[in-house]
Coordinates of C-alpha atoms in Angstrom, one line a residue:
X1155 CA 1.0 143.9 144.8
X1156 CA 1.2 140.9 147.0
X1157 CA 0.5 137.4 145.0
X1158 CA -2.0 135.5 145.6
X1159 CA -2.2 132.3 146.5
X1160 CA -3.5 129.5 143.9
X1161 CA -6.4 127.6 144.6
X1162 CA -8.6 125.0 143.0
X1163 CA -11.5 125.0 141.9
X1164 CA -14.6 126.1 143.9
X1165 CA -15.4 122.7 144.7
X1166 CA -11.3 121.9 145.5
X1167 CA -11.6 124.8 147.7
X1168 CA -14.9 124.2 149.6
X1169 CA -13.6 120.7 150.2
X1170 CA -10.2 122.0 152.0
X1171 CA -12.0 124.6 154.0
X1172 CA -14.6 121.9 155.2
X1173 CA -11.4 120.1 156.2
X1174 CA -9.8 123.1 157.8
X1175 CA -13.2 123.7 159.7
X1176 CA -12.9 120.2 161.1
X1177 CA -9.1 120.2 162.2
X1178 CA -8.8 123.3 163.1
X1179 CA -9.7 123.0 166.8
X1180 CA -6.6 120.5 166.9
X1181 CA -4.8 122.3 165.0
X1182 CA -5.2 125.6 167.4
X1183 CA -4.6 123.7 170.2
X1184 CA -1.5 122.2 169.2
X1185 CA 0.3 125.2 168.0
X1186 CA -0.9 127.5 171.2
X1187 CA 1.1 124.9 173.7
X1188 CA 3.9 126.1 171.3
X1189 CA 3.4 130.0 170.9
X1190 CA 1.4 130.5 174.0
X1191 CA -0.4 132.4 172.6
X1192 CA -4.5 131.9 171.2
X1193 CA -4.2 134.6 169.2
X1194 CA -0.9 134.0 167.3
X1195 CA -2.1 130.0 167.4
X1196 CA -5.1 131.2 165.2
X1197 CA -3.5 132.9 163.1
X1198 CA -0.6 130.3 162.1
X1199 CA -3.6 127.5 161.8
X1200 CA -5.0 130.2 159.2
X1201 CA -1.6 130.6 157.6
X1202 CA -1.2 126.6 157.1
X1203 CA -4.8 126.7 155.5
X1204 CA -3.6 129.3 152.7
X1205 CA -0.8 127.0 152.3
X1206 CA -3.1 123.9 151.6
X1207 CA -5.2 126.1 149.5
X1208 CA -1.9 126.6 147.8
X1209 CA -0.8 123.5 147.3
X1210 CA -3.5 120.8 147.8
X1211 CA -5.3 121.5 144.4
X1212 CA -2.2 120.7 142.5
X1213 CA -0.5 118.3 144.4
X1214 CA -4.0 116.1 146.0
X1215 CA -5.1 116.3 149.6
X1216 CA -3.0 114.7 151.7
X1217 CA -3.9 110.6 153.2
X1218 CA -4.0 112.8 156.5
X1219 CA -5.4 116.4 156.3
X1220 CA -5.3 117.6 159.9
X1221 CA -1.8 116.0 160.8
X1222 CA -0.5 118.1 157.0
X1223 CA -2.0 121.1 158.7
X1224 CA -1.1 120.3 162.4
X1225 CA 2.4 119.9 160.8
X1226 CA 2.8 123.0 158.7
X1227 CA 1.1 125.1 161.4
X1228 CA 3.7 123.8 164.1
X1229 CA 6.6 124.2 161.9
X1230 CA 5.6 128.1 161.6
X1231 CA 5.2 128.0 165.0
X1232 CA 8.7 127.0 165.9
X1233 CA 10.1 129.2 163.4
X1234 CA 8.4 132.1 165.2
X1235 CA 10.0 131.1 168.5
X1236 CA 13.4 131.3 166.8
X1237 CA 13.1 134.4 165.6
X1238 CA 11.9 135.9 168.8
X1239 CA 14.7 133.8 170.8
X1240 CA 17.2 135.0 168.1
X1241 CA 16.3 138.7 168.6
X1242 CA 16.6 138.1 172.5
X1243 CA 20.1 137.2 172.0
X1244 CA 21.0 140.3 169.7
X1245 CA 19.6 142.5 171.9
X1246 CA 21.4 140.8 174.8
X1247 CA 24.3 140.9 173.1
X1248 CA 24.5 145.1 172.0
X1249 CA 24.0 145.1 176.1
X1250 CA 20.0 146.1 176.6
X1251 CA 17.8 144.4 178.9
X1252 CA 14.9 142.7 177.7
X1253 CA 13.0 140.7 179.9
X1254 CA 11.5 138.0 178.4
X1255 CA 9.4 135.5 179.3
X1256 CA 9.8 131.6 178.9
X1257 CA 7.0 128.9 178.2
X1258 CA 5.9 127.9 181.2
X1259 CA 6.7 124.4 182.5
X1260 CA 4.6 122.0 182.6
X1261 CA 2.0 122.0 185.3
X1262 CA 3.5 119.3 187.8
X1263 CA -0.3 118.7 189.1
X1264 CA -0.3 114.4 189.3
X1265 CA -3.8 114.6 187.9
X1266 CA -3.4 116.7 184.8
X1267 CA -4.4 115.5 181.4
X1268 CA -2.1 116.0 179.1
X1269 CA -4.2 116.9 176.4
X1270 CA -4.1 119.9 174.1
X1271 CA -7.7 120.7 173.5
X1272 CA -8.4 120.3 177.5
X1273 CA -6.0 122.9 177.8
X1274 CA -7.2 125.3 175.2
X1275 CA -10.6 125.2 176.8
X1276 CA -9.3 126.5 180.3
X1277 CA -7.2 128.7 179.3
X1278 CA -9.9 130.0 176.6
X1279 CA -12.4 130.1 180.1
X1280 CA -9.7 132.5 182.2
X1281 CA -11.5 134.2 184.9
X1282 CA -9.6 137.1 183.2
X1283 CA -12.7 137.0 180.9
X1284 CA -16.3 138.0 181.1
X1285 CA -18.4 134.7 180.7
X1286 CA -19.7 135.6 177.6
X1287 CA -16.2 136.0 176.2
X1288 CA -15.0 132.9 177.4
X1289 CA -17.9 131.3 175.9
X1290 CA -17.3 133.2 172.4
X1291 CA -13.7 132.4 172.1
X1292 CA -13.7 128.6 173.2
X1293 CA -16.5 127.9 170.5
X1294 CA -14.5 130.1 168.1
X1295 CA -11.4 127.9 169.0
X1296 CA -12.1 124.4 170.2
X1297 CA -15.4 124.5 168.1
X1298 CA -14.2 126.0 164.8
X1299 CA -17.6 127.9 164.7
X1300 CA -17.9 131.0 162.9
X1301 CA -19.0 134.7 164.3
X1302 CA -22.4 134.0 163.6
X1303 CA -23.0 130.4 164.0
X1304 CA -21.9 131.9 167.7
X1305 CA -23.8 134.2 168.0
X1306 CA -27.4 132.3 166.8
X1307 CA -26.4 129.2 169.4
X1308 CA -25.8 131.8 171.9
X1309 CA -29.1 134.4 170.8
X1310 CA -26.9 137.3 170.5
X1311 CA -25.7 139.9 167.9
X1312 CA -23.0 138.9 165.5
X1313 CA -21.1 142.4 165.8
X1314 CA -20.7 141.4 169.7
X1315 CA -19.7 138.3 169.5
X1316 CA -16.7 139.6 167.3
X1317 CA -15.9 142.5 170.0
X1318 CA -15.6 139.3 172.0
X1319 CA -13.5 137.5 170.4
X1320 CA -10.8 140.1 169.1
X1321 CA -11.2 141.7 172.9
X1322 CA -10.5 137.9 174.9
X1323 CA -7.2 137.0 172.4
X1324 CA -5.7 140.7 173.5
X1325 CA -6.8 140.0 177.1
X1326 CA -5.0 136.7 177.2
X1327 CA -1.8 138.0 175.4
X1328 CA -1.7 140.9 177.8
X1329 CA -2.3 139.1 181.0
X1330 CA 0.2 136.6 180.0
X1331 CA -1.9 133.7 180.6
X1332 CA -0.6 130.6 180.8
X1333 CA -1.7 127.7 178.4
X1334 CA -2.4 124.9 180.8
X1335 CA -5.0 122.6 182.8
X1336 CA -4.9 125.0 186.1
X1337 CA -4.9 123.3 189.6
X1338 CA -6.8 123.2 193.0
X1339 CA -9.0 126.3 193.8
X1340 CA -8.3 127.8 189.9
X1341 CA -9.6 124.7 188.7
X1342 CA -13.0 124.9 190.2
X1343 CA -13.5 128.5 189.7
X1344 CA -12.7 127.7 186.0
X1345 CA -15.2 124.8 186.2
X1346 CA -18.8 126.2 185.3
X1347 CA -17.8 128.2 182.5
X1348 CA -15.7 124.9 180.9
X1349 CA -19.7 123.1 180.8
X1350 CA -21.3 125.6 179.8
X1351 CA -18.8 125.7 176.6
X1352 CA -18.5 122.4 175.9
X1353 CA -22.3 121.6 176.0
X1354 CA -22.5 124.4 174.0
X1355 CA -20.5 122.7 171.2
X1356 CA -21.8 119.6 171.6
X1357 CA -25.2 120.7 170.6
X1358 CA -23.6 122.9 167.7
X1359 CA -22.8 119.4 166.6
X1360 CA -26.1 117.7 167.6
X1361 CA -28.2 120.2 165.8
X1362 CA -26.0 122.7 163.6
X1363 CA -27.4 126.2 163.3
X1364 CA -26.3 126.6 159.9
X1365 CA -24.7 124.9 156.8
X1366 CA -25.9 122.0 154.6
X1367 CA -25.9 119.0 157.5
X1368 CA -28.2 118.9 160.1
X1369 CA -25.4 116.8 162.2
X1370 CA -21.8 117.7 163.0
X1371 CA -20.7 114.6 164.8
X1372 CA -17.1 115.8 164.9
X1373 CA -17.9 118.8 167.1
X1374 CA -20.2 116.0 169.4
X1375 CA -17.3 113.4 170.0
X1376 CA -14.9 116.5 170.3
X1377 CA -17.3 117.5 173.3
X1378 CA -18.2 114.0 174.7
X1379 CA -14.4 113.0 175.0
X1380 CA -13.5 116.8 176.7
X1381 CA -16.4 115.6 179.2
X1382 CA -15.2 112.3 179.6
X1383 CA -11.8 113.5 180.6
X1384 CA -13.1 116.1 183.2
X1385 CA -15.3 113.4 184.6
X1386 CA -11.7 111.2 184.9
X1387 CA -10.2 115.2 186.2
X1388 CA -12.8 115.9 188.7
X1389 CA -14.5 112.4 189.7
X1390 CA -16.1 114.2 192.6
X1391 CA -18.2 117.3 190.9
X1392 CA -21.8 116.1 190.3
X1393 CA -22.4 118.3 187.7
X1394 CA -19.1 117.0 185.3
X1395 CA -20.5 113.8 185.6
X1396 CA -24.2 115.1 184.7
X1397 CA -22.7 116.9 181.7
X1398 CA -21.1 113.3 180.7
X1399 CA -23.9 111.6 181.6
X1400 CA -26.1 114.1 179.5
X1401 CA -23.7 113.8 176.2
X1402 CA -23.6 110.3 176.7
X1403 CA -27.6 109.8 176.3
X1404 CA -28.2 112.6 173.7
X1405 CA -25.1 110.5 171.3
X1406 CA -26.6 107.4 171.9
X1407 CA -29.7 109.3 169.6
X1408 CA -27.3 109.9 166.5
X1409 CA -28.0 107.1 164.2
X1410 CA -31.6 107.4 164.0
X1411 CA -31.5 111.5 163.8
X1412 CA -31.3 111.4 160.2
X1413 CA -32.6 109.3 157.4
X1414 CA -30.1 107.8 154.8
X1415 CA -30.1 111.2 152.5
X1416 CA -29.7 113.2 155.7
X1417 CA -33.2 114.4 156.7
X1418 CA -33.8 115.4 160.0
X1419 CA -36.2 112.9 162.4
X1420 CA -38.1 113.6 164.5
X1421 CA -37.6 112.1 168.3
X1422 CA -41.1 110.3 167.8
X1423 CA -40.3 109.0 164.1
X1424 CA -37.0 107.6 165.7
X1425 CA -36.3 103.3 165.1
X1426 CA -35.0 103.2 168.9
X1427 CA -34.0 100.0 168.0
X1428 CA -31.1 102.2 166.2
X1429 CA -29.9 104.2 169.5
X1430 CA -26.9 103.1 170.9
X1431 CA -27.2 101.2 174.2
X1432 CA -23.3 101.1 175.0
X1433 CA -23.8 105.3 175.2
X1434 CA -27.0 104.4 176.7
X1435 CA -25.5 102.3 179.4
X1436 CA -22.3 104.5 180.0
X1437 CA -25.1 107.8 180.5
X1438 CA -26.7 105.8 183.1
X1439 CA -23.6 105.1 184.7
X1440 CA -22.3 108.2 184.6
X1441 CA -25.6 109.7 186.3
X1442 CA -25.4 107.3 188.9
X1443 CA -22.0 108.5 190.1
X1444 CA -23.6 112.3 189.9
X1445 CA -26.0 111.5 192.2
X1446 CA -23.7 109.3 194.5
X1447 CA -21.5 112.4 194.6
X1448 CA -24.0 115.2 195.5
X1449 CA -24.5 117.1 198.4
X1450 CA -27.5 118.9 198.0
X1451 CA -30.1 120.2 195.5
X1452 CA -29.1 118.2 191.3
X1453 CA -27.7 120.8 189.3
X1454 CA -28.5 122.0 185.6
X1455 CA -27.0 119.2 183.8
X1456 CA -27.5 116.5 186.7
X1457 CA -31.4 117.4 185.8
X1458 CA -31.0 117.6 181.6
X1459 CA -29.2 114.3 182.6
X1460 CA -32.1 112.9 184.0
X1461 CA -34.8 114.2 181.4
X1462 CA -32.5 112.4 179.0
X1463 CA -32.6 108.9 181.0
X1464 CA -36.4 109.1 181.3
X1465 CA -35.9 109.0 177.1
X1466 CA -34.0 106.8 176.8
X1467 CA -35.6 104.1 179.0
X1468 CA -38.1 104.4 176.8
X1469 CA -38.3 101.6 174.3
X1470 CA -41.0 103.0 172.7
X1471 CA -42.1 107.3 172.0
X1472 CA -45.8 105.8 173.7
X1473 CA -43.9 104.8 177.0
X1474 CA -42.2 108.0 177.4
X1475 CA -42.7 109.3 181.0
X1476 CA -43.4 113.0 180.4
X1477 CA -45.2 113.3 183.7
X1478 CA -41.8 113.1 185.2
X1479 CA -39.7 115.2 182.5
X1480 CA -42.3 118.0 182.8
X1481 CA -41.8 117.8 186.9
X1482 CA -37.7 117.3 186.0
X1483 CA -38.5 120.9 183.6
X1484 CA -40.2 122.4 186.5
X1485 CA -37.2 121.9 188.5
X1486 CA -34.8 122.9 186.2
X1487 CA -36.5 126.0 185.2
X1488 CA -36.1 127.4 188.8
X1489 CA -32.6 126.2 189.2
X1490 CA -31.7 128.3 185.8
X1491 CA -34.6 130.1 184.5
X1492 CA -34.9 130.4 180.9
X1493 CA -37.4 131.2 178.0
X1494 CA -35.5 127.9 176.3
X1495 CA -36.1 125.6 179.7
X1496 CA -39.9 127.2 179.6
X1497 CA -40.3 126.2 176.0
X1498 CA -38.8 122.9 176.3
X1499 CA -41.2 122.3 179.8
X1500 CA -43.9 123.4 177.6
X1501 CA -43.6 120.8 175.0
X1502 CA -43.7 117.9 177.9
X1503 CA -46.6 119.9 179.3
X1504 CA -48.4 119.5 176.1
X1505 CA -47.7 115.4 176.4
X1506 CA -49.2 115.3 180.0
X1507 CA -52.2 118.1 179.9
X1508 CA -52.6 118.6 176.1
X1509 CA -51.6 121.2 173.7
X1510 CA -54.3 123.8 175.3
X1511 CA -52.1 124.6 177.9
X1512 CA -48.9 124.1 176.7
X1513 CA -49.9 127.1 173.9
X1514 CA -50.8 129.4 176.8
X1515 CA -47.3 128.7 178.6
X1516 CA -45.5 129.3 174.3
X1517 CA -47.8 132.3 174.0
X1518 CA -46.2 133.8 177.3
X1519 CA -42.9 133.3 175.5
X1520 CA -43.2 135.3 172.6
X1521 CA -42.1 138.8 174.0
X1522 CA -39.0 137.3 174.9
X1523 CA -36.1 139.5 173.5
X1524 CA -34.0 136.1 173.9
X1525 CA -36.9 134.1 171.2
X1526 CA -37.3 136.9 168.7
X1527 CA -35.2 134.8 166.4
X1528 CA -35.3 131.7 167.7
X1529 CA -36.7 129.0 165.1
X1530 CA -38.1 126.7 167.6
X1531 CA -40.7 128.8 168.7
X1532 CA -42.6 129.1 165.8
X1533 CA -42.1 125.4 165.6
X1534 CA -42.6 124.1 168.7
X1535 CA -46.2 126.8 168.4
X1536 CA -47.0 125.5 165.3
X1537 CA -46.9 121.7 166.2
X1538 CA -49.2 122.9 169.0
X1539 CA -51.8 124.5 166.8
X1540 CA -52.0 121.6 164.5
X1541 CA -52.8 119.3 167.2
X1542 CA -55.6 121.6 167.9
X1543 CA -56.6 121.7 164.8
X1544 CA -55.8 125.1 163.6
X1545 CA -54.2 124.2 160.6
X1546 CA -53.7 127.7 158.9
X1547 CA -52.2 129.1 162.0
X1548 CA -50.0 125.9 162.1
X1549 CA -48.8 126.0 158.5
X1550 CA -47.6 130.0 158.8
X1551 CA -45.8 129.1 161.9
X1552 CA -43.7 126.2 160.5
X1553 CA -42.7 128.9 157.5
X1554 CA -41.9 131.5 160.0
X1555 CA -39.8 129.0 161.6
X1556 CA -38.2 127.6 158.3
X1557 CA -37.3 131.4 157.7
X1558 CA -35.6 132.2 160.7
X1559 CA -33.4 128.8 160.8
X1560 CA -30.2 128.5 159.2
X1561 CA -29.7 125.3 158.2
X1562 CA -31.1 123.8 155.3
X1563 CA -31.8 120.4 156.2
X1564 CA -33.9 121.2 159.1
X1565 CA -35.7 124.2 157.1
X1566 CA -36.7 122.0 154.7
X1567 CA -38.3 119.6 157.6
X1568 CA -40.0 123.0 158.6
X1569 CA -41.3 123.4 155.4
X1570 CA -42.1 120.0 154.6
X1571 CA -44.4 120.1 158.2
X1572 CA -45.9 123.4 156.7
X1573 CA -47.0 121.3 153.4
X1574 CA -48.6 118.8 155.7
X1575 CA -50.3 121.0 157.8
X1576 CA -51.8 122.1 154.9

């Protein structure tokens, strides 16, 4: 029987694997320029957490945990290269002909960022790959998010995502893809799926689906730098430099988000005086160059981008314009229809006419496969039927909603609204 490893205590070992969870993105990254391979790269950042597991408890965690597992992972990873390089030779030698195939050089492409995670989420977003994969695997990898953390951000079954995931590291290793920040006409097909993941993981951060925070901010600077450097990579896409622009307003929030013990607040409950203007300023910046850049009709995140600005002008929740975020909704819920973008338009809706019709346009909503599960619906219904005064209707909906979420600071906002509704 194999030995297994040693590990701390529960808390010891809860503290590593929150550790882990954080670096291992990095981690991934760093070994996959090495091994070329996602797959194998997963697996040898797994292999240098069973060592910490090992040897963390009894020796201390390290002053810098995700360079001791950065480290150990890439020293596995070079060992595996020997090996394979040695058995090239042997075979060589005894006269067979292997082919074999060589890391890839470097891409020679003047503007290419040389940065790990950059890479990992292009290569993870291979037009090799359905969509959905692409999306499965680069929040698996670059976000560190589990199967069904995935699958709730993403309102889809936790068996599929994992049919993703196992099915996009085989498609990769088989097609030889090459781990690298592709160029010209490759780039741009690469493009949409690369936003779509990286907002995706930015809002795992802003509001995590499950665990015991409400806020990730590692997963929301991870995202706002990756969109920083495409907006340096690609100065003249409008929609990079909405998706920047977009990241930059909703950090700018992050202070005032949570009390000191970690409750959740509420966007009207926010001190604004708490938001951070620098992001503020940058976001507005980094609109304006969308909109200098565009050629036609604003694009999903040029118009999130914009719903974000009308917030953030705001110095007060009174002065919000929700006139012109519900027209910004209206346009964005043509450009990429949604039951989310409906719901979202809904709440402005309920700012500008009242909740009255704001509940017929949520009521619409409910037969939505896509909102079955979804936790802001119940919410977002049940702030709408206290407002009109139907209290008991108000107070089952924030429990439904409290239910169906998986995180436990925001449930217990849910159920502390359901108290009050009361």
């Amino acid at each position: 029987m194999d030995q297994q490893p040693a590990v701390g205590p529960p808390s010891a070992t809860a503290a590593i694997e929150t550790v882990f969870r954080l670096e291992s993105p990095r981690v991934v990254a760093a070994v996959a320029r090495i091994v070329r391979d996602v797959g194998i790269a997963e697996e040898l950042a797994q292999d240098a957490l069973v060592a910490a597991l090992e040897r963390w408890p009894r020796e201390g965690v390290p002053d810098n945990p995700g360079a001791w597992l950065t480290a150990t992972a890439r020293h596995r990873a070079v060992d595996l290269v020997r090996r394979r390089e040695t058995y090239a030779r042997k075979l060589a030698e005894i006269g067979r002909n292997l082919e074999t195939t060589t890391p890839a050089p470097e891409p020679s492409d003047p503007e290419d960022i040389d940065d790990d995670l950059l890479r990992l989420v292009f290569t993870s977003c291979h037009p090799v790959l359905s969509a959905e994969a692409r999306i499965a695997l680069t929040l698996r990898l670059l976000g560190g998010l589990t199967t069904a953390e995935i699958a709730r951000a993403h309102l889809v079954p936790e068996p599929t995502v994992a049919q993703r995931i196992v099915r996009a590291k085989r498609t990769l290793a088989r097609k030889n893809v090459a781990f690298e920040v592709p160029c010209g006409p490759d780039r741009e097909a690469r493009l949409e799926s690369v936003l779509e993941v990286i907002y995706l993981i930015f809002n795992e951060g802003y509001a995590a689906t499950a665990g015991d925070d409400w806020l990730r901010p590692g997963l929301c600077e991870d995202a706002l730098r990756l969109a920083r450097l495409l907006a340096a990579l690609m100065p003249k896409e409008p929609e990079v430099h909405g998706l920047a622009a977009l990241l930059e307003f909703q950090s700018s929030r992050t202070a005032a988000r949570t009390a000191p013990d970690g409750t959740p607040v509420l966007l009207k409950d926010q001190n604004r005086r708490r938001w951070n203007r620098m992001l503020v300023s940058r976001g507005i910046t980094a609109l304006g160059r969308a909109e200098a850049v565009a050629t036609g009709a604003p694009g999903p995140y040029v118009l999130q981008a914009a719903i974000a600005a009308c917030h953030a002008h705001a110095y007060r929740y009174e002065d919000t314009d929700w006139r012109a975020i519900a027209a910004l909704y209206g346009l964005l819920a043509v450009r990429v229809p949604s039951p989310v973008v409906e719901l979202n338009r809904a709440v402005a809706v309920s700012m500008v006419d009242g909740p009255e019709p704001a509940l017929r346009i949520v009521d619409t909503l409910a037969a939505e496969p896509a909102l079955r599960d979804y936790h802001l619906l119940p919410s977002v219904r049940g702030d709408l039927l206290q407002r009109l005064g139907r209290t008991a209707e108000a107070r089952a909906e924030f429990e439904r909603a409290a239910r169906l979420t998986g995180n436990e600071r925001e449930q217990g906002l849910l159920l502390r609204r359901a108290a009050q509704a009361g």
